[in-house]
mmCIF file of C-alpha atoms in Angstrom:
data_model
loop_
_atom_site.group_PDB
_atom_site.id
_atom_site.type_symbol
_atom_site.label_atom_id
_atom_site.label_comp_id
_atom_site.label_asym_id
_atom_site.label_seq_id
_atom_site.Cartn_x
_atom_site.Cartn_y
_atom_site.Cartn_z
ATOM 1 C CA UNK X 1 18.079 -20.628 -6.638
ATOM 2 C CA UNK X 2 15.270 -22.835 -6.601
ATOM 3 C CA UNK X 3 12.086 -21.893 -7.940
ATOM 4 C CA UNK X 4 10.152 -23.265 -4.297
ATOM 5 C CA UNK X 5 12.162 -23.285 -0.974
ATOM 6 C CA UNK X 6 11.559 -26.561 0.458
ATOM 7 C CA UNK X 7 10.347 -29.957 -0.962
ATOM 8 C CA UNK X 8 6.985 -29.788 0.906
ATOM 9 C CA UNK X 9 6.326 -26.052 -0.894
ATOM 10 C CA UNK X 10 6.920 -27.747 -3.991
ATOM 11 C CA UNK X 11 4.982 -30.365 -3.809
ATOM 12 C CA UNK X 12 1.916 -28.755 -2.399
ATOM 13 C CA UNK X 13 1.928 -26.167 -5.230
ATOM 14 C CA UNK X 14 2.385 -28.362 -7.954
ATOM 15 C CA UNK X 15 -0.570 -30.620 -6.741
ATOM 16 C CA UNK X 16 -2.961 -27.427 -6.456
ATOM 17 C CA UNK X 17 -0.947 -26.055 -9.985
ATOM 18 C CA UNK X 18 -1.930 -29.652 -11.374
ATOM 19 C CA UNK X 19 -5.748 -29.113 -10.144
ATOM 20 C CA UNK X 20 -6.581 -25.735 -11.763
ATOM 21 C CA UNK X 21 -8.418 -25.477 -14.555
ATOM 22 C CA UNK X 22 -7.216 -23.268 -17.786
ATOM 23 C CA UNK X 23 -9.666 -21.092 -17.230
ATOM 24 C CA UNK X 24 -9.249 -20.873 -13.939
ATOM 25 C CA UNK X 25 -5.561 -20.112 -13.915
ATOM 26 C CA UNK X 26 -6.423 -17.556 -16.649
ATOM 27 C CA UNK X 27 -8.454 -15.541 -14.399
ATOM 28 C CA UNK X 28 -6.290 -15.846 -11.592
ATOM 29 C CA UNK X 29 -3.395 -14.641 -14.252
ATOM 30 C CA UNK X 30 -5.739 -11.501 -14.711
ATOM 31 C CA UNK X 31 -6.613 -11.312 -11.415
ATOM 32 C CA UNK X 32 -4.571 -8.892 -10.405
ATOM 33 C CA UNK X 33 -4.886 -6.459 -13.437
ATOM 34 C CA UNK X 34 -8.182 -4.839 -12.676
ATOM 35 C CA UNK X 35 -7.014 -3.735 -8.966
ATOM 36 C CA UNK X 36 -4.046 -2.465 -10.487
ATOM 37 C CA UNK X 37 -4.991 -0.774 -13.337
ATOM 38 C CA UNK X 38 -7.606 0.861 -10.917
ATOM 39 C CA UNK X 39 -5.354 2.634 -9.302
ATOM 40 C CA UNK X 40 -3.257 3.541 -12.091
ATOM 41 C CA UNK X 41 -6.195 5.378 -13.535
ATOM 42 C CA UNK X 42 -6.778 7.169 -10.724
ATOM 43 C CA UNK X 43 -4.109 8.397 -8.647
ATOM 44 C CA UNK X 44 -2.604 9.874 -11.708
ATOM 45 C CA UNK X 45 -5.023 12.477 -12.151
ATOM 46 C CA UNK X 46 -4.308 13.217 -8.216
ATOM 47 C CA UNK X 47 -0.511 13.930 -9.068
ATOM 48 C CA UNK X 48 -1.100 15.700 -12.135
ATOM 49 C CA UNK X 49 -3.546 18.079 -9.788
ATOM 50 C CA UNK X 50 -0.659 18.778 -7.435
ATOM 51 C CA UNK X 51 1.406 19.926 -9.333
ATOM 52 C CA UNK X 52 -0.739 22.251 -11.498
ATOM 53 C CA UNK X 53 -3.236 23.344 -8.631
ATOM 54 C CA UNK X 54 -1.707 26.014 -6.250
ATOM 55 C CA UNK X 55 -4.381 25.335 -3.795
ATOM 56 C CA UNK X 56 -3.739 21.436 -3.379
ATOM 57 C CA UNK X 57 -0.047 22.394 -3.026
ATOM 58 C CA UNK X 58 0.242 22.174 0.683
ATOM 59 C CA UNK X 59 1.932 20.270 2.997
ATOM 60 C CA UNK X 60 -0.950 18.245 3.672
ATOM 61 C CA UNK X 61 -1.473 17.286 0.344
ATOM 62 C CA UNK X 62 2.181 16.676 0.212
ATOM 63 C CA UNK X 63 1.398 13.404 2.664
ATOM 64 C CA UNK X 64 -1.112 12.374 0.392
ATOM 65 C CA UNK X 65 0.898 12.571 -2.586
ATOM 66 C CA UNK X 66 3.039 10.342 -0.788
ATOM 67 C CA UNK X 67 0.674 8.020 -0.338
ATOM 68 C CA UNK X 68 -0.659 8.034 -3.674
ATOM 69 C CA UNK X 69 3.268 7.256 -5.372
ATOM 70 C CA UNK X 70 3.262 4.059 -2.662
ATOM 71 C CA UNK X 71 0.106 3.047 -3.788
ATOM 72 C CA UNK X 72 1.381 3.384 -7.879
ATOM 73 C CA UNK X 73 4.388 1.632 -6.365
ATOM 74 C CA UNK X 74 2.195 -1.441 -5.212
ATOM 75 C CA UNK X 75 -0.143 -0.982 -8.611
ATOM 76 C CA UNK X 76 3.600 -1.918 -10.223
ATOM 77 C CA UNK X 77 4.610 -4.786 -8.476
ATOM 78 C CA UNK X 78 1.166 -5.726 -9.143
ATOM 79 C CA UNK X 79 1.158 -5.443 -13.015
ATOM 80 C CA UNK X 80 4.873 -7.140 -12.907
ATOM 81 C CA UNK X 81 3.474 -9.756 -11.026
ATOM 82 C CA UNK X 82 0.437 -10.340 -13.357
ATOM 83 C CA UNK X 83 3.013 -10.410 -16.462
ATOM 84 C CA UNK X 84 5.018 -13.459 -14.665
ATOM 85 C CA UNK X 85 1.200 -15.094 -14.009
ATOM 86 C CA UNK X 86 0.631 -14.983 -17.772
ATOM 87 C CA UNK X 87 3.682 -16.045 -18.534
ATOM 88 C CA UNK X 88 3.241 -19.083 -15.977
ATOM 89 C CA UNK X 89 6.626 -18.854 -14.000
ATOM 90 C CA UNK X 90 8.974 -16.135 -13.289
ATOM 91 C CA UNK X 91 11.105 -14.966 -15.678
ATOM 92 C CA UNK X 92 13.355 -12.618 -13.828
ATOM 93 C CA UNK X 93 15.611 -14.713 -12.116
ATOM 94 C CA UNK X 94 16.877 -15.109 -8.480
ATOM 95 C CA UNK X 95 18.262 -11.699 -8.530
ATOM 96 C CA UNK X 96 14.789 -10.106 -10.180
ATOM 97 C CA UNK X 97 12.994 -12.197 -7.449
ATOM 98 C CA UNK X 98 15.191 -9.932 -4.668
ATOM 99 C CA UNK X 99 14.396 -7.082 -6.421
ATOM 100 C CA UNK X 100 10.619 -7.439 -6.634
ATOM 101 C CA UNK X 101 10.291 -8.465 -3.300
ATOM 102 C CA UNK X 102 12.051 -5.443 -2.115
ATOM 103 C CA UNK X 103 10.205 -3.083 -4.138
ATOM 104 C CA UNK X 104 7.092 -4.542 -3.129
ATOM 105 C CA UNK X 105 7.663 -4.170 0.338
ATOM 106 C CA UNK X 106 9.111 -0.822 0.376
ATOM 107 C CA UNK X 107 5.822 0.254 -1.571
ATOM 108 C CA UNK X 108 3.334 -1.855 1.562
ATOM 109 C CA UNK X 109 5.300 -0.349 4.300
ATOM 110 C CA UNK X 110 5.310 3.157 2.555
ATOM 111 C CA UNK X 111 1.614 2.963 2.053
ATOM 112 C CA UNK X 112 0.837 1.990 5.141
ATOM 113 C CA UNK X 113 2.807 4.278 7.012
ATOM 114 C CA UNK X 114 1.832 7.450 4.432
ATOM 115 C CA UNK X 115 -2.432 6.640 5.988
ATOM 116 C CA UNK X 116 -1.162 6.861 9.304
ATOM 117 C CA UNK X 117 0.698 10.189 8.267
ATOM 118 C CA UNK X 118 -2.189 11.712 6.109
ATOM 119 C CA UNK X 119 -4.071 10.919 9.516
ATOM 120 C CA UNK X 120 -2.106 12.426 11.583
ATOM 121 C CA UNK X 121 -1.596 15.176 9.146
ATOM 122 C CA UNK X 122 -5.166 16.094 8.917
ATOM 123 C CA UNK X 123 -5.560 16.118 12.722
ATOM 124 C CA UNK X 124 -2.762 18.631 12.955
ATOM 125 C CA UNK X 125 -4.737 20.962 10.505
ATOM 126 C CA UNK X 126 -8.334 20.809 11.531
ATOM 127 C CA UNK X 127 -7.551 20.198 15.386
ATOM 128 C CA UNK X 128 -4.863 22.052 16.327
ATOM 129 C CA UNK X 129 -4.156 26.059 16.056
ATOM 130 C CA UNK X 130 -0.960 25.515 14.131
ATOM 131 C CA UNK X 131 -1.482 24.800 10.835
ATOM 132 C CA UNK X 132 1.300 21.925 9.390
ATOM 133 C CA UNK X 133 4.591 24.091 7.796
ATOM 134 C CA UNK X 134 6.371 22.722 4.978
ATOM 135 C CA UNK X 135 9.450 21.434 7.346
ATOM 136 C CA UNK X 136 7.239 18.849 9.365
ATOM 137 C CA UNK X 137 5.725 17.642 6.139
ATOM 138 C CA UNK X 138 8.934 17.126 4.205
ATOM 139 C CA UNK X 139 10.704 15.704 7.176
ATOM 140 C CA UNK X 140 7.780 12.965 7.996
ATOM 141 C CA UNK X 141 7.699 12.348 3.839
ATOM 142 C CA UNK X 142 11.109 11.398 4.410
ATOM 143 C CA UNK X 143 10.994 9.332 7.394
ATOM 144 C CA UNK X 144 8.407 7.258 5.725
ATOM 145 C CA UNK X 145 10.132 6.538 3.038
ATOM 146 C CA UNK X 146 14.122 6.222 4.540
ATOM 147 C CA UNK X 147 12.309 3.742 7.267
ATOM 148 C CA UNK X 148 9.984 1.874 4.342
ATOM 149 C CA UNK X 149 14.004 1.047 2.772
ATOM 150 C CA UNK X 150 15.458 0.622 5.843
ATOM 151 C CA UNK X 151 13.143 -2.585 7.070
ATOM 152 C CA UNK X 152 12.654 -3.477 3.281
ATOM 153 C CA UNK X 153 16.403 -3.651 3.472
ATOM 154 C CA UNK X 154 16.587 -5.817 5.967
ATOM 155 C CA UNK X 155 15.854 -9.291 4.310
ATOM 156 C CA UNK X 156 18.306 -8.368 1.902
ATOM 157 C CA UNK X 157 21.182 -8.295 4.917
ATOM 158 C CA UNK X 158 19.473 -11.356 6.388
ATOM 159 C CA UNK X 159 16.936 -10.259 8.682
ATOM 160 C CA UNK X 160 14.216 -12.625 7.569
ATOM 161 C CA UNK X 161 13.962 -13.407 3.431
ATOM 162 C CA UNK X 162 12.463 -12.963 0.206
ATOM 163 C CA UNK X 163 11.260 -15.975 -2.139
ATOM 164 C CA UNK X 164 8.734 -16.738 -4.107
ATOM 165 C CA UNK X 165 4.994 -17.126 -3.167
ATOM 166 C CA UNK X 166 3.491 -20.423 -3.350
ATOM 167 C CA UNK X 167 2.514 -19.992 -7.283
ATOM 168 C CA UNK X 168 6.032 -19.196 -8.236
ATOM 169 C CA UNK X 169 5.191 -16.482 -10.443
ATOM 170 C CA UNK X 170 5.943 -13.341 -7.667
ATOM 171 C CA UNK X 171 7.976 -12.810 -4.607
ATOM 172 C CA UNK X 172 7.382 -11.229 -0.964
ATOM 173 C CA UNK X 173 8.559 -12.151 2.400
ATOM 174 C CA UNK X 174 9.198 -15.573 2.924
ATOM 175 C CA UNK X 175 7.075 -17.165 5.525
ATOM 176 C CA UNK X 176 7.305 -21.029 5.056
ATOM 177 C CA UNK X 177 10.522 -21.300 7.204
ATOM 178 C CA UNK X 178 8.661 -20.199 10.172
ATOM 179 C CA UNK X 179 12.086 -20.452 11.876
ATOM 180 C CA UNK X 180 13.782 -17.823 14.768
ATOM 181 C CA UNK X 181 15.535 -15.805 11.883
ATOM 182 C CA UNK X 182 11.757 -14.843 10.753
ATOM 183 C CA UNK X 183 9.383 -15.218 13.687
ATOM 184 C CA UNK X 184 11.478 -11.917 15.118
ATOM 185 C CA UNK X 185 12.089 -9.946 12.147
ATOM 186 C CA UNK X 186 7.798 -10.142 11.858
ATOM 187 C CA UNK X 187 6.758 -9.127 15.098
ATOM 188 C CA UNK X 188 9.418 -6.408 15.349
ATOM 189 C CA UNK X 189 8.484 -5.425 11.498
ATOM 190 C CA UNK X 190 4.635 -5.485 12.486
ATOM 191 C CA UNK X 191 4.885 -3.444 15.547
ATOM 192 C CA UNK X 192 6.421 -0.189 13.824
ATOM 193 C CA UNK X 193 5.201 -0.734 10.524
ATOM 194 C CA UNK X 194 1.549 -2.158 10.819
ATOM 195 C CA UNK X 195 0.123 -1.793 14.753
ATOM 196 C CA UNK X 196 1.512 1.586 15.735
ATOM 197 C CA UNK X 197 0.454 3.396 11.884
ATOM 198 C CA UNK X 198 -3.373 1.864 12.457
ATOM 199 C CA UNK X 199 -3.149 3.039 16.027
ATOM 200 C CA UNK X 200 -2.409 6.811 14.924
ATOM 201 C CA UNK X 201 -4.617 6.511 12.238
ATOM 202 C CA UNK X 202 -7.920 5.060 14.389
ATOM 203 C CA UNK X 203 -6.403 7.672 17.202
ATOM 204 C CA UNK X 204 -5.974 10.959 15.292
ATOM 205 C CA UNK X 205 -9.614 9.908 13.573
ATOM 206 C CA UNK X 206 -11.109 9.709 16.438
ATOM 207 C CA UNK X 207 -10.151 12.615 18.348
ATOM 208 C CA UNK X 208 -11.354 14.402 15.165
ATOM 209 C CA UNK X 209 -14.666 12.889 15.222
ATOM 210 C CA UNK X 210 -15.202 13.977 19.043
ATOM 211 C CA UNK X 211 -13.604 17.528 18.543
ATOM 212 C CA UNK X 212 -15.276 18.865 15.035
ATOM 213 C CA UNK X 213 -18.174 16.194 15.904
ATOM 214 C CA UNK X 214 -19.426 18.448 18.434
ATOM 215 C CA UNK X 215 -19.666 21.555 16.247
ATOM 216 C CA UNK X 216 -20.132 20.486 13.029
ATOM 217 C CA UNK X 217 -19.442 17.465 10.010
ATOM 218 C CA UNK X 218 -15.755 16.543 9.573
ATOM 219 C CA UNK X 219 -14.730 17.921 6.390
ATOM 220 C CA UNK X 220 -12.999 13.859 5.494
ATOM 221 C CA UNK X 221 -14.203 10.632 5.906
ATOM 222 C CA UNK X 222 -13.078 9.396 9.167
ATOM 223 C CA UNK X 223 -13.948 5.550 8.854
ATOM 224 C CA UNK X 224 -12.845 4.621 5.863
ATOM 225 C CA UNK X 225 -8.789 4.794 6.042
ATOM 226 C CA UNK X 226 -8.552 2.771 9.430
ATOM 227 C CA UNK X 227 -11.224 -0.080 8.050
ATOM 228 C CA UNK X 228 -8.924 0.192 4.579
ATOM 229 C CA UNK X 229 -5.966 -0.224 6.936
ATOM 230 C CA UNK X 230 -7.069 -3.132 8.809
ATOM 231 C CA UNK X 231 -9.067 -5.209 6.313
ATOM 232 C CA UNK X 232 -6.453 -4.652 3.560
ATOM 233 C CA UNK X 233 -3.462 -5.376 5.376
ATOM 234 C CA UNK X 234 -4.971 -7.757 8.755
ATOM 235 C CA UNK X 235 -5.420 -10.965 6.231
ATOM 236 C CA UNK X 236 -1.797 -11.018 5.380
ATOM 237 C CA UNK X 237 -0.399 -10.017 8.787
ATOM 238 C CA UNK X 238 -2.806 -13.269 10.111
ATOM 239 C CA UNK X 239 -1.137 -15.481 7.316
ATOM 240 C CA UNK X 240 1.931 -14.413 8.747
ATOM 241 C CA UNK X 241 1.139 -14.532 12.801
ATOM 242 C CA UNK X 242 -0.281 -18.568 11.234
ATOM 243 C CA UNK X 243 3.539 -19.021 9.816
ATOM 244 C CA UNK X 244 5.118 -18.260 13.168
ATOM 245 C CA UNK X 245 2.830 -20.987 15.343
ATOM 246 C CA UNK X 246 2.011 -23.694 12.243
ATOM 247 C CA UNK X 247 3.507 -24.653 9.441
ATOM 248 C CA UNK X 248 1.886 -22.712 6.644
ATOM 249 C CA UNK X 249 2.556 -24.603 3.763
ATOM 250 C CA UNK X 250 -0.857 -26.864 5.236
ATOM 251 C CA UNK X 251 -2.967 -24.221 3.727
ATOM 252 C CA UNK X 252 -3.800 -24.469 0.023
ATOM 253 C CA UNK X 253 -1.359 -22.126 -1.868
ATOM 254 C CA UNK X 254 -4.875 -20.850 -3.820
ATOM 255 C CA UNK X 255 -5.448 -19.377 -0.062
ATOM 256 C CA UNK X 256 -2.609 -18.622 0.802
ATOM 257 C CA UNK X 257 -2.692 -16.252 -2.366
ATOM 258 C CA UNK X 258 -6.341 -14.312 -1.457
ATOM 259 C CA UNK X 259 -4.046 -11.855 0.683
ATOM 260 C CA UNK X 260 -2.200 -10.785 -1.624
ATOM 261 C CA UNK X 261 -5.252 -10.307 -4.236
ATOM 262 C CA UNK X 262 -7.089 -8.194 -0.874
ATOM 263 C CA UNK X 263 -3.601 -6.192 -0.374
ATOM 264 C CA UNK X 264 -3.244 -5.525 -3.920
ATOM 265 C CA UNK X 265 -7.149 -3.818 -3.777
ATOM 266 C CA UNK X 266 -5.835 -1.252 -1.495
ATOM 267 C CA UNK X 267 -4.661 1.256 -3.822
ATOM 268 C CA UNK X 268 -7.631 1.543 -5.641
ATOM 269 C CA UNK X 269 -9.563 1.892 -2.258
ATOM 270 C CA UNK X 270 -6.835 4.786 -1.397
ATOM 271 C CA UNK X 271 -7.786 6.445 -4.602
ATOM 272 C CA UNK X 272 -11.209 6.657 -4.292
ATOM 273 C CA UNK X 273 -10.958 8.089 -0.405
ATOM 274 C CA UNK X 274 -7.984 10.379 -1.024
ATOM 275 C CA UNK X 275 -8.464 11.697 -4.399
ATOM 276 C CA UNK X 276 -11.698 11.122 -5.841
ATOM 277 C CA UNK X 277 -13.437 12.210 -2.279
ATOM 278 C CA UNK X 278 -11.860 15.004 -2.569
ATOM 279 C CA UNK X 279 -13.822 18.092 -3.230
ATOM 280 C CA UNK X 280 -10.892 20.184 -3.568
ATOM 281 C CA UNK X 281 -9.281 17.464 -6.146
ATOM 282 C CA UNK X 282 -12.298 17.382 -8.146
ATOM 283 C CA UNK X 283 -11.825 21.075 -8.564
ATOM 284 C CA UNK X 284 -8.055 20.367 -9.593
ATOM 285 C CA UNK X 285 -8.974 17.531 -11.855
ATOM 286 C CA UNK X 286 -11.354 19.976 -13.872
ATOM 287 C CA UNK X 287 -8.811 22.548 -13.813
ATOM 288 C CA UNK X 288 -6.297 19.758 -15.230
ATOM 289 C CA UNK X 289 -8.662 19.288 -17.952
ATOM 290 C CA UNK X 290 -10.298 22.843 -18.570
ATOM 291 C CA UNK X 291 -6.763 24.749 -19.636
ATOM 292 C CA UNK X 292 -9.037 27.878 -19.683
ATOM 293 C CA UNK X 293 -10.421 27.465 -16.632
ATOM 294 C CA UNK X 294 -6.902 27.734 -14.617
ATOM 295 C CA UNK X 295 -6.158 30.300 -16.253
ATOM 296 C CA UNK X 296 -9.170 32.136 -15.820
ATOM 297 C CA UNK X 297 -8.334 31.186 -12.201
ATOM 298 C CA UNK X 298 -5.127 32.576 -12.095
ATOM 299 C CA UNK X 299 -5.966 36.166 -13.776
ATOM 300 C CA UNK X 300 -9.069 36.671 -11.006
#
């Protein structure tokens, strides 16, 4: 398999690869490290809280701890994707390129889909009489995920396709064909996996804000997630809406990369909203670290 699809990729990328400065190539090498590692550092404290907190093990912390093993999913691809840009190429192969575009994607769709269910979530338990039971929590866990494979899945079977992105040194959806094959698999792929989650999440947000508004503060931040939803994941899902009406491979493949580097800073946003916001997780993270504490806790 060839390392760019298409003579006018490779040309284009080799001119702009040919213009960029050692140091400049360095830090775009490294570029990706920091937003990684960010969220590495962070969501694992969240998980380690779940587990050893009995009052963050509910089912609507259940959502977010779905969320928060997409997000280390993405923080992955990330750090596998920052080992190729040191490297300078891609040294897993055709077949490695499949894989890392699948597990990339699976991980996007996942996180995306895990806000709008952590939205929805929390409207169920603050709005509604009926607090969320264990059933409707696993069950929407595992729709997430089963429909995250199932359109991740679908490039693999032909239904659009992964290559490499315009560096060559990681792989995602490829959008340089701009043909039938992909202009359909996007806009059915965006509708269910990118308009309708930001419409429950702005939706179930908002009705919060107007029904606890009234009486008193909501208890989470209502702004953030929809604004993390939209500005995280809108640049790439423009770059994409550009591939089905232009040919994309006009823009400079540094831009076309700046996406990527935005979507690869959600995580880290997601960690500081979900977990660190969290005034119930900051108790867990102290009883994570203060052994004597929990079980002080646990004899009272």
């Amino acid at each position: 398999m060839a390392l760019y699809n298409g003579g006018a990729w490779a040309e284009a990328a080799r001119e702009e690869l040919g213009q960029l400065g050692e140091r400049q190539r360095e830090w775009q090498s490294l570029g990706p490290c920091p937003l990684a590692s960010g969220s590495w550092r962070c969501w694992p404290w969240g998980r380690c809280c779940w587990w050893k907190t009995p009052e963050l093990r509910t089912p609507s912390h259940l959502l977010v701890l779905s969320l928060a093993l997409a997000d280390s999913g993405i923080s992955l691809n990330a750090l596998v994707a920052a080992t190729s840009s040191l490297l300078r190429r891609w040294p897993y192969g055709s077949e490695g390129c499949q894989a890392h575009g699948f597990q990339g994607f699976v991980t996007a769709l996942a996180s995306i889909c895990s806000s709008a269910a952590v939205a929805w979530g929390r409207y169920h338990h603050f709005c509604t009489r009926s607090r969320l039971d264990w059933n409707t929590a696993v069950s929407l866990v595992f729709f997430v995920w089963l429909s995250s494979a199932f359109w991740a899945a679908l490039p693999l079977l032909g239904w659009g396709h992964y290559d490499y992105e315009p560096l060559g040194t990681c792989c995602t959806l490829d959008y340089s064909r701009g043909d039938r094959n992909f202009t359909s698999f996007l806009f059915t792929m965006a509708f269910f996996n990118f308009l309708l989650p930001l419409f429950i999440t702005v939706v179930s947000y908002r009705l919060m804000e107007q029904k606890l508004g009234k009486t008193s503060r909501p208890p989470v931040n209502t702004v953030l997630p929809a604004r993390t939803l939209l500005l995280g994941w809108g640049p790439y899902a423009l770059l994409y809406l550009y591939a089905t009406i232009a040919d994309a491979t006009s823009i400079s493949p540094k831009l076309q990369m700046v996406p990527a580097l935005i979507a690869k800073a959600v995580p880290t946003v997601n960690a500081m909203n979900y977990a660190l916001g969290s005034e119930m997780v900051h108790r867990g993270i102290w009883q994570c670290l203060s052994p004597q504490r929990r079980e002080h806790s646990r004899e009272q």
